[in-house]
Backbone as numpy.savetxt, mean C-alpha at the origin, in Angstrom:
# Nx Ny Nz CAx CAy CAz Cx Cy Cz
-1.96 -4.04 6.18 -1.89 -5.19 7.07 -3.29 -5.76 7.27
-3.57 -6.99 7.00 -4.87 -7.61 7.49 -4.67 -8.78 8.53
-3.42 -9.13 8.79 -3.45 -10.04 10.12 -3.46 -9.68 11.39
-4.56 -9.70 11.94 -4.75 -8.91 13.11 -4.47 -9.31 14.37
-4.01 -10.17 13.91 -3.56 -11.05 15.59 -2.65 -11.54 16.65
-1.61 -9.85 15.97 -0.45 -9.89 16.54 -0.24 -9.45 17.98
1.08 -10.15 18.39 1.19 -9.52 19.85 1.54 -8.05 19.94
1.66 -7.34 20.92 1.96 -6.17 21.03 3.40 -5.80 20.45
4.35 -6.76 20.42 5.57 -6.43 19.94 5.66 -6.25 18.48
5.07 -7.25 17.58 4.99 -7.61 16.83 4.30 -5.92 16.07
3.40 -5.29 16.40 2.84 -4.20 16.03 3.92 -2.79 16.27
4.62 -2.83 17.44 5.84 -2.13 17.89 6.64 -2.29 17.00
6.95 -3.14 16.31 8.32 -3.59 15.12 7.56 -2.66 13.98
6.60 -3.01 13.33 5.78 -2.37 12.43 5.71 -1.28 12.78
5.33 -0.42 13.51 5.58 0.92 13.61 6.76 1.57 13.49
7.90 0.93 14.40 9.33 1.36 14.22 9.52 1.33 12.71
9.12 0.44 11.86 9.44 0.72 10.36 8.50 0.44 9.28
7.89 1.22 9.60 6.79 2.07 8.28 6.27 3.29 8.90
5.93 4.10 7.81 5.55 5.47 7.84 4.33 5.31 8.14
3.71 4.55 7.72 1.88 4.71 7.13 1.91 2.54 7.50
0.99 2.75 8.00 0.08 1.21 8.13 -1.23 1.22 7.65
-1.40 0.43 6.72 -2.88 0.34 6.05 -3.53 -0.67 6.61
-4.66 -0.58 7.08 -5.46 -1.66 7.53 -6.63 -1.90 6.14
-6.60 -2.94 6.16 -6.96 -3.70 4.92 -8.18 -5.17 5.28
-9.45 -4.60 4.73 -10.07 -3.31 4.62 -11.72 -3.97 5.14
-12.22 -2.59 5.07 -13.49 -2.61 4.81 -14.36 -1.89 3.18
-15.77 -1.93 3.42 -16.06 -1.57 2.10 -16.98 -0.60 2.09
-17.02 -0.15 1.28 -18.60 1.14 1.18 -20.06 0.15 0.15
-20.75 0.07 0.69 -21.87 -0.18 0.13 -22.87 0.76 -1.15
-23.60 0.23 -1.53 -24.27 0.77 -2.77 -25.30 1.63 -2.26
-25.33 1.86 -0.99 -26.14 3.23 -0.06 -25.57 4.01 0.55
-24.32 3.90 0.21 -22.70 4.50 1.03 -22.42 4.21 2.32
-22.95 3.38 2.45 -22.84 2.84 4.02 -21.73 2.21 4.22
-20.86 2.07 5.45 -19.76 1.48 5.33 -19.61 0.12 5.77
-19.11 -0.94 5.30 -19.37 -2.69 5.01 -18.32 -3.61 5.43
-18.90 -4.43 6.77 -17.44 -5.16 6.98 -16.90 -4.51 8.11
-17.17 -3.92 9.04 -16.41 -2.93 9.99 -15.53 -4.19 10.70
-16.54 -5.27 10.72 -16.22 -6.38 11.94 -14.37 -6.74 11.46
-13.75 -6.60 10.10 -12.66 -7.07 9.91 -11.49 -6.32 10.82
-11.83 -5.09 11.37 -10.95 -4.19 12.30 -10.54 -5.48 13.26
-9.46 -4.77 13.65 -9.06 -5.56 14.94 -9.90 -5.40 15.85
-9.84 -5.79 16.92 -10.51 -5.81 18.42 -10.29 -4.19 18.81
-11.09 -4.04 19.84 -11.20 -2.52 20.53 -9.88 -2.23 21.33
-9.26 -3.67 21.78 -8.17 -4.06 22.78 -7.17 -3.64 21.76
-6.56 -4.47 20.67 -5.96 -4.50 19.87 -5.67 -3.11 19.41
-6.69 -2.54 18.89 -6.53 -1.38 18.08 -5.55 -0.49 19.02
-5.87 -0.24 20.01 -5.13 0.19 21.16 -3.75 -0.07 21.09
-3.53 -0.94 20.90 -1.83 -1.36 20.86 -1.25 -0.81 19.66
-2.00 -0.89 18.74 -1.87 -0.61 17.23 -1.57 1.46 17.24
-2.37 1.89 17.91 -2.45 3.50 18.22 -1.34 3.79 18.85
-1.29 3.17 19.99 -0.37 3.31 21.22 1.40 3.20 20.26
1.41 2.13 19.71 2.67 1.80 18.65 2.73 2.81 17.58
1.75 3.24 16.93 1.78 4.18 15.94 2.30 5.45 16.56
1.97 6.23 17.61 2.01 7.07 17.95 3.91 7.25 18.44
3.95 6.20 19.58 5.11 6.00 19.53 6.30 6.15 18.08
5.96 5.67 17.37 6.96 6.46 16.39 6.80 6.81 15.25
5.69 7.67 15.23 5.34 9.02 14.38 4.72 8.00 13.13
4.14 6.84 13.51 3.64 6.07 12.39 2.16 6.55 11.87
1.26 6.67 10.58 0.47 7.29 10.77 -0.66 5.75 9.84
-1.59 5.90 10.81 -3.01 4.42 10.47 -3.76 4.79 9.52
-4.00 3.99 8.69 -5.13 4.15 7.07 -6.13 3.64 7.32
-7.38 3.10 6.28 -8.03 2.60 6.78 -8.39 2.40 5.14
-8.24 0.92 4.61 -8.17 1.18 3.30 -9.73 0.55 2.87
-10.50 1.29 1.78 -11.96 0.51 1.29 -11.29 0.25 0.11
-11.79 -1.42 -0.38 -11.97 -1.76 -1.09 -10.89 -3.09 -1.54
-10.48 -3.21 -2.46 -9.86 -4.49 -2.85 -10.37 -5.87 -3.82
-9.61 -6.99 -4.08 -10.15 -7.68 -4.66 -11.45 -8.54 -4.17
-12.75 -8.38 -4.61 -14.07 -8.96 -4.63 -14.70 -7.80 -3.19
-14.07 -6.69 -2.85 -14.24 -6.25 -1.89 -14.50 -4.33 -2.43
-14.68 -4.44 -3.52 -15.39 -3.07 -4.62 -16.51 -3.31 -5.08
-17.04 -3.97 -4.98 -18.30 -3.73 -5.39 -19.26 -2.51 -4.82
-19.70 -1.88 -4.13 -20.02 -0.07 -3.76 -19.38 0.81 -4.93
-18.39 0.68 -4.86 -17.61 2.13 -5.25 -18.71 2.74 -6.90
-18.88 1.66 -8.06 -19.61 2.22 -9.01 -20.46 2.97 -8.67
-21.61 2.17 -7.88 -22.83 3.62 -7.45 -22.85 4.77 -6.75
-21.65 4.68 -5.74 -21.56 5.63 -4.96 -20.61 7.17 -5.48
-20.09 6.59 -6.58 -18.83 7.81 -6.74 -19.56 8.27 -8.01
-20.93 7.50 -8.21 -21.44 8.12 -9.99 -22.44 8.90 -8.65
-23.06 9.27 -8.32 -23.70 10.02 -7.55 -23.11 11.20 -6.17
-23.69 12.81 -6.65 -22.62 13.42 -5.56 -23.67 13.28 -4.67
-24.62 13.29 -4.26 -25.38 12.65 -2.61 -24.84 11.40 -2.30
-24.84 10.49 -3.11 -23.86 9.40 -2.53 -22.55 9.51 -1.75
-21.79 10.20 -2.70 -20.85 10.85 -2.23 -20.31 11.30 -1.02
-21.54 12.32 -0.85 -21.65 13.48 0.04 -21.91 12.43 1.26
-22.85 11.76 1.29 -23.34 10.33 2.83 -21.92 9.47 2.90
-21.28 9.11 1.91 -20.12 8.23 2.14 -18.77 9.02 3.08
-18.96 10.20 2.48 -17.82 11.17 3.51 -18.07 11.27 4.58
-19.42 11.45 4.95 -20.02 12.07 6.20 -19.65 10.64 6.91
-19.62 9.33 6.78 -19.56 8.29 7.40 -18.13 7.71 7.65
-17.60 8.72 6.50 -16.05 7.97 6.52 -15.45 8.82 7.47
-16.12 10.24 7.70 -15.60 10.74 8.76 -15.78 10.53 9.75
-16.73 10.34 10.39 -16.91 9.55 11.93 -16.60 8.57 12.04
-16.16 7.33 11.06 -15.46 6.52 11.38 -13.84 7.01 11.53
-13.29 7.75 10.60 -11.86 8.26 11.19 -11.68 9.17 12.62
-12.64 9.44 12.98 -12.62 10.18 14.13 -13.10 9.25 15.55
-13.85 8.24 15.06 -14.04 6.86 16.28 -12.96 6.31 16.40
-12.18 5.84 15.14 -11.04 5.20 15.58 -9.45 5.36 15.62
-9.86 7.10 15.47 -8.71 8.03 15.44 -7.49 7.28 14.59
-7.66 7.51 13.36 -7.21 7.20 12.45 -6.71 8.42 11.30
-5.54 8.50 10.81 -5.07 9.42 10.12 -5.76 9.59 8.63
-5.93 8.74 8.07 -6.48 9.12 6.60 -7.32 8.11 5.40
-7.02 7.70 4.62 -7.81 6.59 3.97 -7.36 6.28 2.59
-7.24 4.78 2.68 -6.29 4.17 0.83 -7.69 3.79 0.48
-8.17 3.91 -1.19 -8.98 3.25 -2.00 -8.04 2.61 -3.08
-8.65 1.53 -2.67 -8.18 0.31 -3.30 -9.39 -0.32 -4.50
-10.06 0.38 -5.03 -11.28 0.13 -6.35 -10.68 -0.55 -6.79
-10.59 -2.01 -7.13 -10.17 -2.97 -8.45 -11.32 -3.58 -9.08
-11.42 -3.31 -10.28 -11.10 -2.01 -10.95 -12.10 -1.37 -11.41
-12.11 0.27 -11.63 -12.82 1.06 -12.50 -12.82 0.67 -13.78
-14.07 0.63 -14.47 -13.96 0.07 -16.05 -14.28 0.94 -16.70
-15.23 2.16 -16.56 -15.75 2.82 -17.59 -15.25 4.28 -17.36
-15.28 5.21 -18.54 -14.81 6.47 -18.37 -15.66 7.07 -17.19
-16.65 6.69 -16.68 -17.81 7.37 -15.72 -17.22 6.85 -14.28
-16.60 5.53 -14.81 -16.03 5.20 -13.15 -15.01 5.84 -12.53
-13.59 6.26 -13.87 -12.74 6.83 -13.56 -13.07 8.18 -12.93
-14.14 9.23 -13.33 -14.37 10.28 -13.00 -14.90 10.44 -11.77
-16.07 9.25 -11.69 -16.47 9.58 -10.60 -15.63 9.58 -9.54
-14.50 8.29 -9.38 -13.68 8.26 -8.21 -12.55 9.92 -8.36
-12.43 10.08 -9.45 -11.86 11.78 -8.99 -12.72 12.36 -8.56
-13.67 12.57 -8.56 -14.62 13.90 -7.64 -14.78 12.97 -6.67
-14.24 11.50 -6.04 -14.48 11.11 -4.77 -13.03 11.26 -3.67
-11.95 10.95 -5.04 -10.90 11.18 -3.71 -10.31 13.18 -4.53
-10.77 14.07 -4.80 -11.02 15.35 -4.73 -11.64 16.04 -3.11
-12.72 15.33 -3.31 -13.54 15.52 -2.13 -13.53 15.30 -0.64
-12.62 14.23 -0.89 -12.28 13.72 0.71 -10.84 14.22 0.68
-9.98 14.75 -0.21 -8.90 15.63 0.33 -9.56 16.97 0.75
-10.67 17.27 0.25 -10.59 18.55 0.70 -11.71 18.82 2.02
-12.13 16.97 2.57 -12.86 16.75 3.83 -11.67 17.15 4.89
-10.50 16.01 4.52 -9.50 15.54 5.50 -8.22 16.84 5.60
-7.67 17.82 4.69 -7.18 18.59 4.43 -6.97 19.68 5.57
-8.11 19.81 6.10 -7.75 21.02 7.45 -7.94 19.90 8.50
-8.00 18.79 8.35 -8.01 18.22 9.73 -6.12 17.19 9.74
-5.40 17.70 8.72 -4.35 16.84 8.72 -4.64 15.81 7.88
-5.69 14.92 7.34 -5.84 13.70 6.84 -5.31 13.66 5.38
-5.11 11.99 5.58 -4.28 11.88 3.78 -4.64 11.01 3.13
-4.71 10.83 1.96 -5.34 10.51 0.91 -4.29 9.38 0.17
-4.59 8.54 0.20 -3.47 7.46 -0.83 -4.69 6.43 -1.78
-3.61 6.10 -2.81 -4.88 5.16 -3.26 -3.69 4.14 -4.17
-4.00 2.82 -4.43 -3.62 2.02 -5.57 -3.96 1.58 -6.51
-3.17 1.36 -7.25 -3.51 0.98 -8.81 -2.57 0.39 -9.78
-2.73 -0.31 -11.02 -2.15 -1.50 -11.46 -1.17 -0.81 -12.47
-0.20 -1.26 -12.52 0.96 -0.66 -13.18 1.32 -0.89 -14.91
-0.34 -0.69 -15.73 -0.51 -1.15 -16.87 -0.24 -0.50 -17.62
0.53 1.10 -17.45 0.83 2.15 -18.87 -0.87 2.70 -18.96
-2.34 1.97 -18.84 -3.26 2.51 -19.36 -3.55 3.18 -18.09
-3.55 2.78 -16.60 -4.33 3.56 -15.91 -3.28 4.49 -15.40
-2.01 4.89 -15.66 -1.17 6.16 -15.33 -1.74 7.01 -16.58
-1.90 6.58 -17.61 -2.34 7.60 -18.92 -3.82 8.10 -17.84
-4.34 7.94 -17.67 -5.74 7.86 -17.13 -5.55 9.25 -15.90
-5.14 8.66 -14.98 -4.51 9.53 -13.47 -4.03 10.72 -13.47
-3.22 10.36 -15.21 -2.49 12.00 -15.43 -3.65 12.80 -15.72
-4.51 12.30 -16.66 -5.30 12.82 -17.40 -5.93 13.67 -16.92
-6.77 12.77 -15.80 -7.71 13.29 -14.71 -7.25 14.10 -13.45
-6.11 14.17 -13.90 -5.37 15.05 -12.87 -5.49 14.50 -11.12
-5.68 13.09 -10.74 -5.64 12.48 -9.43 -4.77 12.68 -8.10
-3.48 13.07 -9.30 -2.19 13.49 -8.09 -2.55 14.69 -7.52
-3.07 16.19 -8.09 -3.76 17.27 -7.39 -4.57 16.64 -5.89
-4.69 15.49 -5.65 -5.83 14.89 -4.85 -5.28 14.10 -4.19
-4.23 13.35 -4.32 -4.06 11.99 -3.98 -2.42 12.62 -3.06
-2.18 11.96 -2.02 -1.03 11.99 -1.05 0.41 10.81 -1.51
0.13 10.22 -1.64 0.76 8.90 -2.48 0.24 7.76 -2.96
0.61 7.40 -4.19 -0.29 5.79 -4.96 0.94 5.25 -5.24
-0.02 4.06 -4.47 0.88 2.22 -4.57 0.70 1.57 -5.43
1.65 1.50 -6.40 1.55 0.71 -7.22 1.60 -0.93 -6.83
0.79 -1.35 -7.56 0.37 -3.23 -7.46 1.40 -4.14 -7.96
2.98 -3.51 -8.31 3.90 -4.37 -8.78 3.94 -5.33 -8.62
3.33 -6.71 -8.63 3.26 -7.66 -8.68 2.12 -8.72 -9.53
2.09 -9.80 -8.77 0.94 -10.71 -9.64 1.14 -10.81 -11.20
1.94 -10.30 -11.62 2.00 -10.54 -13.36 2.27 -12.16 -13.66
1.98 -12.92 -14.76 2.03 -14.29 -15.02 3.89 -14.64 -14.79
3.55 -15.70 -14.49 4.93 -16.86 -13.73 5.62 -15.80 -13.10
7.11 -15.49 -13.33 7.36 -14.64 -12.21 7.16 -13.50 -11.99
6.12 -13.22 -10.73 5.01 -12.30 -10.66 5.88 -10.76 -10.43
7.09 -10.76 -9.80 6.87 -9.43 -9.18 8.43 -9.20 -9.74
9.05 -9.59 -11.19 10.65 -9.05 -11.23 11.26 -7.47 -11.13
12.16 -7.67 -11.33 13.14 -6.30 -11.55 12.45 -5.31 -12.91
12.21 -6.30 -13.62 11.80 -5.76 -14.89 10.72 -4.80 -15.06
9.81 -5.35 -14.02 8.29 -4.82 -13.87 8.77 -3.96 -12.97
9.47 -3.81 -12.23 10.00 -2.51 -11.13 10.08 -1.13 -12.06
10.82 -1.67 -12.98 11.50 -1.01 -13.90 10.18 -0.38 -15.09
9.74 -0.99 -15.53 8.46 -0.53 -16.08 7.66 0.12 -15.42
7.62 -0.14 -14.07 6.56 0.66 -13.45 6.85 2.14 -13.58
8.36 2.10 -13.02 8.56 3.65 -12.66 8.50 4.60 -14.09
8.87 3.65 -15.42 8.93 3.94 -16.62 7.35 4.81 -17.07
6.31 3.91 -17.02 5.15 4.27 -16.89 4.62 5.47 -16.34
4.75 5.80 -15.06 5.07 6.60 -14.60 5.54 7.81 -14.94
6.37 7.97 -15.56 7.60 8.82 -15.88 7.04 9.41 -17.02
6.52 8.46 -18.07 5.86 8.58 -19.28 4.48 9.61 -19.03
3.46 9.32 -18.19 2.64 9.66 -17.99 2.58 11.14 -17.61
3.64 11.70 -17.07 4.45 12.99 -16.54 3.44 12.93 -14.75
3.85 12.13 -14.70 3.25 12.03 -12.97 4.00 12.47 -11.84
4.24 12.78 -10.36 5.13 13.29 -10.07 6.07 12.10 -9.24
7.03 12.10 -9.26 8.04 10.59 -8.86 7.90 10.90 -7.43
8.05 11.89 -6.70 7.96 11.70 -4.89 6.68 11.37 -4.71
5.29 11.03 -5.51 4.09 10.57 -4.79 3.84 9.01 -5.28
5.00 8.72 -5.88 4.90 6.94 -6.52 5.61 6.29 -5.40
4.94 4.87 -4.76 5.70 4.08 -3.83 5.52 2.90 -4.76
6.74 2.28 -4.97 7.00 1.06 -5.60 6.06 -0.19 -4.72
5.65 -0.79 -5.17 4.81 -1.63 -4.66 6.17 -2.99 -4.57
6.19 -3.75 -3.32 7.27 -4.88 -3.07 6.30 -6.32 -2.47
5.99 -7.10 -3.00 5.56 -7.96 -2.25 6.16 -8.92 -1.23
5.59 -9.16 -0.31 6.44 -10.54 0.64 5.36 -11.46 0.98
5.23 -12.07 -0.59 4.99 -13.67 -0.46 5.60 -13.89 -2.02
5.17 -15.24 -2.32 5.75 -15.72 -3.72 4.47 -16.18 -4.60
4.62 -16.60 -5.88 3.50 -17.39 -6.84 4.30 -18.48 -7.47
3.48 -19.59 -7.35 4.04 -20.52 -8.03 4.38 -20.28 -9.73
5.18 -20.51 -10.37 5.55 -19.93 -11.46 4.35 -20.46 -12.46
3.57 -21.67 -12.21 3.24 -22.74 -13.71 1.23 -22.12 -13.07
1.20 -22.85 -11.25 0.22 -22.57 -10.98 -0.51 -20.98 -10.15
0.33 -20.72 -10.10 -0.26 -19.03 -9.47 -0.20 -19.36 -7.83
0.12 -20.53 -7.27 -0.64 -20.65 -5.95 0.30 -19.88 -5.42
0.01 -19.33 -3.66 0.78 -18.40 -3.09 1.03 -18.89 -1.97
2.37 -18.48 -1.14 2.87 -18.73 0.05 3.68 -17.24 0.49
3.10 -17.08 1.72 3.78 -16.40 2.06 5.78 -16.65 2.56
6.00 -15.12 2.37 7.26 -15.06 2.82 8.03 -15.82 4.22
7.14 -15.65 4.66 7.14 -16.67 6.03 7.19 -18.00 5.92
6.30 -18.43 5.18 6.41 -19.65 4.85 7.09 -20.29 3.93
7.70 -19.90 3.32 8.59 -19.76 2.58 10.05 -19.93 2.92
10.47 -18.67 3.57 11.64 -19.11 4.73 11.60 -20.46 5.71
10.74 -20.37 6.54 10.71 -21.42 7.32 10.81 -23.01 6.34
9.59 -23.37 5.31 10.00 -24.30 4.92 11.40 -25.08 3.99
11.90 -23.51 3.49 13.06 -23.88 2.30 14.19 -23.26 2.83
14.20 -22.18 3.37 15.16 -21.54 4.33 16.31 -20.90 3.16
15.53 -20.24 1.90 16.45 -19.94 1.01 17.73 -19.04 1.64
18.67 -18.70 0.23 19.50 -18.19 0.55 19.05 -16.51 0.25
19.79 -15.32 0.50 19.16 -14.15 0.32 19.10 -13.59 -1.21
20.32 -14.18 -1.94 20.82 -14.15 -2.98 19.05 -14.91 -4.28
18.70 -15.64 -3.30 17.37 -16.46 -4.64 16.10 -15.81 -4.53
15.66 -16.36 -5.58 14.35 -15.88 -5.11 13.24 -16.33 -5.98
13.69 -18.12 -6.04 12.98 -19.10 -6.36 12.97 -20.21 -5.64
12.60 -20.62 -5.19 12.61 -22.38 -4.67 11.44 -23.27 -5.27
11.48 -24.65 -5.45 10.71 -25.56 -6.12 9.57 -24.54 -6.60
9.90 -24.08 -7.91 8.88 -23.26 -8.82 8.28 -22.12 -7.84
8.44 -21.72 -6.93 7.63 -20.53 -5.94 8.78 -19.71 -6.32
8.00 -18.38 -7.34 9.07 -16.82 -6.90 8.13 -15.95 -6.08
9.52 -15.36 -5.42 9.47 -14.27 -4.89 10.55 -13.11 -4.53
10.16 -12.24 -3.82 11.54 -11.69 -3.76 12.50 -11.56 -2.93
13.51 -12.70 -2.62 14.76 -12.07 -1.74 14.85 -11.25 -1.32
15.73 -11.41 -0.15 16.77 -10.11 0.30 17.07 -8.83 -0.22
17.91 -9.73 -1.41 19.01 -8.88 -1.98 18.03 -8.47 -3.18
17.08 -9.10 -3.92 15.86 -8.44 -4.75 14.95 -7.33 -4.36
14.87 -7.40 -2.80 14.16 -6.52 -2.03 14.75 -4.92 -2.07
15.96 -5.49 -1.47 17.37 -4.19 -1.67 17.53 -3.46 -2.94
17.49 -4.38 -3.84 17.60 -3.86 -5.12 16.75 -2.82 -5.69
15.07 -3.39 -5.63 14.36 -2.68 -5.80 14.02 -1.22 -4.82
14.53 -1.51 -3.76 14.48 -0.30 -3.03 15.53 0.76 -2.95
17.01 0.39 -3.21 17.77 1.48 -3.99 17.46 1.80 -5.43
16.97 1.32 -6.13 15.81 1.58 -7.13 15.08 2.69 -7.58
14.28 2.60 -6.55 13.28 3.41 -6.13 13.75 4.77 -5.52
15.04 4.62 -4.86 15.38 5.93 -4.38 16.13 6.47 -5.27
16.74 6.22 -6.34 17.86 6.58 -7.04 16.54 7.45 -7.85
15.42 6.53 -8.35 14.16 7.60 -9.05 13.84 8.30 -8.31
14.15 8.98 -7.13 13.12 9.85 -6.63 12.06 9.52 -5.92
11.22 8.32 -5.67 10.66 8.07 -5.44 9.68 8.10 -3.92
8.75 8.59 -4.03 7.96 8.82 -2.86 8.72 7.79 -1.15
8.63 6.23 -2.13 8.74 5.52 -1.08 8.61 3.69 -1.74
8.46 2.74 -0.85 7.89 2.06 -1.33 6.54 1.17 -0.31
6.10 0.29 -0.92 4.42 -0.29 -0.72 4.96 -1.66 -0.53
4.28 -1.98 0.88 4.40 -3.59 1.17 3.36 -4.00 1.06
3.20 -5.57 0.28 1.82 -6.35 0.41 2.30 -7.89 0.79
2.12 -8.26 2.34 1.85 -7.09 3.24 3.00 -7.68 4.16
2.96 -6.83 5.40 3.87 -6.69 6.34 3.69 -8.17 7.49
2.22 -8.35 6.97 1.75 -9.79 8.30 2.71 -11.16 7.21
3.12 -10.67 6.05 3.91 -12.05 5.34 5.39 -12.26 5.88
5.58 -11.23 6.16 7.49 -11.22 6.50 7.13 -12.57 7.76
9.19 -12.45 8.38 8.99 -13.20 9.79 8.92 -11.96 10.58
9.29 -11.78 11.95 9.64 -10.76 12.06 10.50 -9.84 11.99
10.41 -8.40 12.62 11.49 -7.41 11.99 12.50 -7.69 12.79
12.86 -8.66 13.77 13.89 -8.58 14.32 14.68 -9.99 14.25
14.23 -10.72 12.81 14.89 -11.60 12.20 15.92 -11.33 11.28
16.60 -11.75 11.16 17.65 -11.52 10.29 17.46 -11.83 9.04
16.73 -12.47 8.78 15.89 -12.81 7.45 14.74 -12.18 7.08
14.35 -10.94 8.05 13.37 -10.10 7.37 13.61 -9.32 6.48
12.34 -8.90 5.55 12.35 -8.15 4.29 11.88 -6.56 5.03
11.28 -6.48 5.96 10.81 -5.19 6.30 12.21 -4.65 6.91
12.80 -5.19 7.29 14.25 -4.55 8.46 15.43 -4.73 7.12
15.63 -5.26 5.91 15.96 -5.03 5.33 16.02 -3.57 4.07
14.79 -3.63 4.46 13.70 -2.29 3.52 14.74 -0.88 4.41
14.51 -1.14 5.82 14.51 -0.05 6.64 16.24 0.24 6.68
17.34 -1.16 6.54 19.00 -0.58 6.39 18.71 -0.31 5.38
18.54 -0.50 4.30 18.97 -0.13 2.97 18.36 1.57 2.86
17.40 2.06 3.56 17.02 3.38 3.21 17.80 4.01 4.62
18.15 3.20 5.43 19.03 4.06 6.55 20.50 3.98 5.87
21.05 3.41 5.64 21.71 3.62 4.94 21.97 4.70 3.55
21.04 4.58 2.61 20.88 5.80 1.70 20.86 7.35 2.29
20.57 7.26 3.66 19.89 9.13 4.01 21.18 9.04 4.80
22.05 8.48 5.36 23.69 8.29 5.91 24.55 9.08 4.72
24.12 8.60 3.60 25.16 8.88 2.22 24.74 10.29 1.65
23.31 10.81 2.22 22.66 12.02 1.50 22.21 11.31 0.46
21.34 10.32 0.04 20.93 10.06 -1.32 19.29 9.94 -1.25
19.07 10.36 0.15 17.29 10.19 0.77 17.45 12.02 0.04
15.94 12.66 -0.66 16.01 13.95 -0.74 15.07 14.64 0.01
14.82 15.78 0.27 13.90 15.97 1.13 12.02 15.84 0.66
11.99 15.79 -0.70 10.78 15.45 -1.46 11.06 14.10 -1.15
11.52 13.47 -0.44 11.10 11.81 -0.54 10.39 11.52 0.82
9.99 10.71 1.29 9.53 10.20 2.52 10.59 9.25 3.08
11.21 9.87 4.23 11.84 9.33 5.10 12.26 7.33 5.75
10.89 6.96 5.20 10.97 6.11 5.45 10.18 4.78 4.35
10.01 3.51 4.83 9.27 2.86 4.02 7.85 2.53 4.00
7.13 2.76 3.55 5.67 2.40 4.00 4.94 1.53 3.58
């Protein structure tokens, strides 16, 4: 989640349905210093955000990195003193803002030295966060090359669950098809299926120009039906595309699935939301016995 400027209810809905809330993000610097703190919510805010989490067993991330927002990670994860100062900082920041654990979001590692280094970085901070409860997630692009990679390096030993980026692919960015490949990929790679969360987006891309609208905006201006999940050249994913992919995902086994992001929906207590849709369709599945106990309970 990076829209921070919700009312208190609005954060209460979000907790009631997701497991894990990622706050999105700040960055680590090329001295391991940590970059951007100011994007957190308010001191007030965060409060509501804790107070809601806690209330129903929701657990807060705190994700580094992202698009134009990696630049640190090369120098810091090729160096173990780097390393070693980036933990020490990432821990007092999880302990200031009492926060459960941490997503790296590196887009992207390019060289065999980058891939490694970030294993001896998220190695290291599982085995910081490990006796204190903390968890480890990270994402990455659903290309067949970087699951060959993950297996390789053995990441899942380390990693709590990875979100796949199912989306953004050219014209229609986020189909069934690529759902379907992802988990394929996956599967191929011999990775383990309860630590994969399908990545679901809620906004759209214009099919010709790439431009984006959120889900919100989207509804409100075209007011599709649940059944589409195109209007004047903008895809995205429906209702019933949403559903799809998320009995999907459970029928594989699957950890869970990944919203980008939760500030796009309307709200969860619209009838046209994608997050309260996410949440019958898996209340529904654990009704039938088809949730297993290697899966995560809920959607995140």
């Amino acid at each position: 989640e990076w829209r921070f400027g919700w009312e208190a209810e609005r954060w209460e809905l979000a907790a009631k349905h997701n497991t894990h809330i990622i706050l999105f993000s700040i960055e680590v610097e090329q001295d391991a210093s940590l970059a951007e703190i100011g994007r957190l919510p308010s001191d007030e805010t965060m409060e509501i955000v804790r107070n809601a989490a806690k209330k129903h067993g929701c657990k807060l991330l705190i994700c580094f990195g992202g698009n134009s927002r990696s630049r640190g990670f090369g120098t810091v994860v090729a160096s173990g003193k780097l390393r070693k100062k980036f933990l020490g900082n990432l821990l007092l920041f999880l302990e200031k803002h009492k926060l459960h654990g941490v997503d790296y979001n590196w887009e992207y590692p390019r060289t065999e030295e980058d891939w490694k280094g970030l294993e001896k970085l998220v190695k290291e901070t599982k085995q910081l966060l490990t006796p204190r409860g903390g968890i480890v997630t990270m994402a990455y692009y659903p290309d067949s090359r970087q699951e060959k990679i993950l297996s390789h390096l053995g990441f899942s030993k380390s990693v709590d669950l990875f979100h796949s980026m199912s989306y953004d692919a050219p014209k229609k960015h986020s189909t069934f098809e690529l759902a379907k490949k992802t988990v394929e990929h996956w599967r191929q790679a011999k990775l383990p299926a309860s630590k994969l969360c399908l990545g679901l987006p809620f906004y759209a891309r214009h099919v010709e120009t790439g431009d984006w609208k959120t889900y919100e905006e989207i509804h409100r201006i075209y007011d599709p039906k649940p059944k589409q999940n195109i209007v004047n050249r903008y895809y995205f994913n429906g209702k019933l595309m949403i559903r799809k992919k998320v009995k999907a995902a459970i029928k594989a086994g699957l950890g869970g699935v990944m919203i980008w992001e939760i500030g796009q929906d309307v709200p969860a207590n619209n009838e046209a939301s994608l997050l309260a849709t996410i949440s019958e369709t898996i209340g529904k599945a654990k009704e039938k016995g088809k949730i297993t106990k290697s899966q995560h309970k809920d959607d995140l």
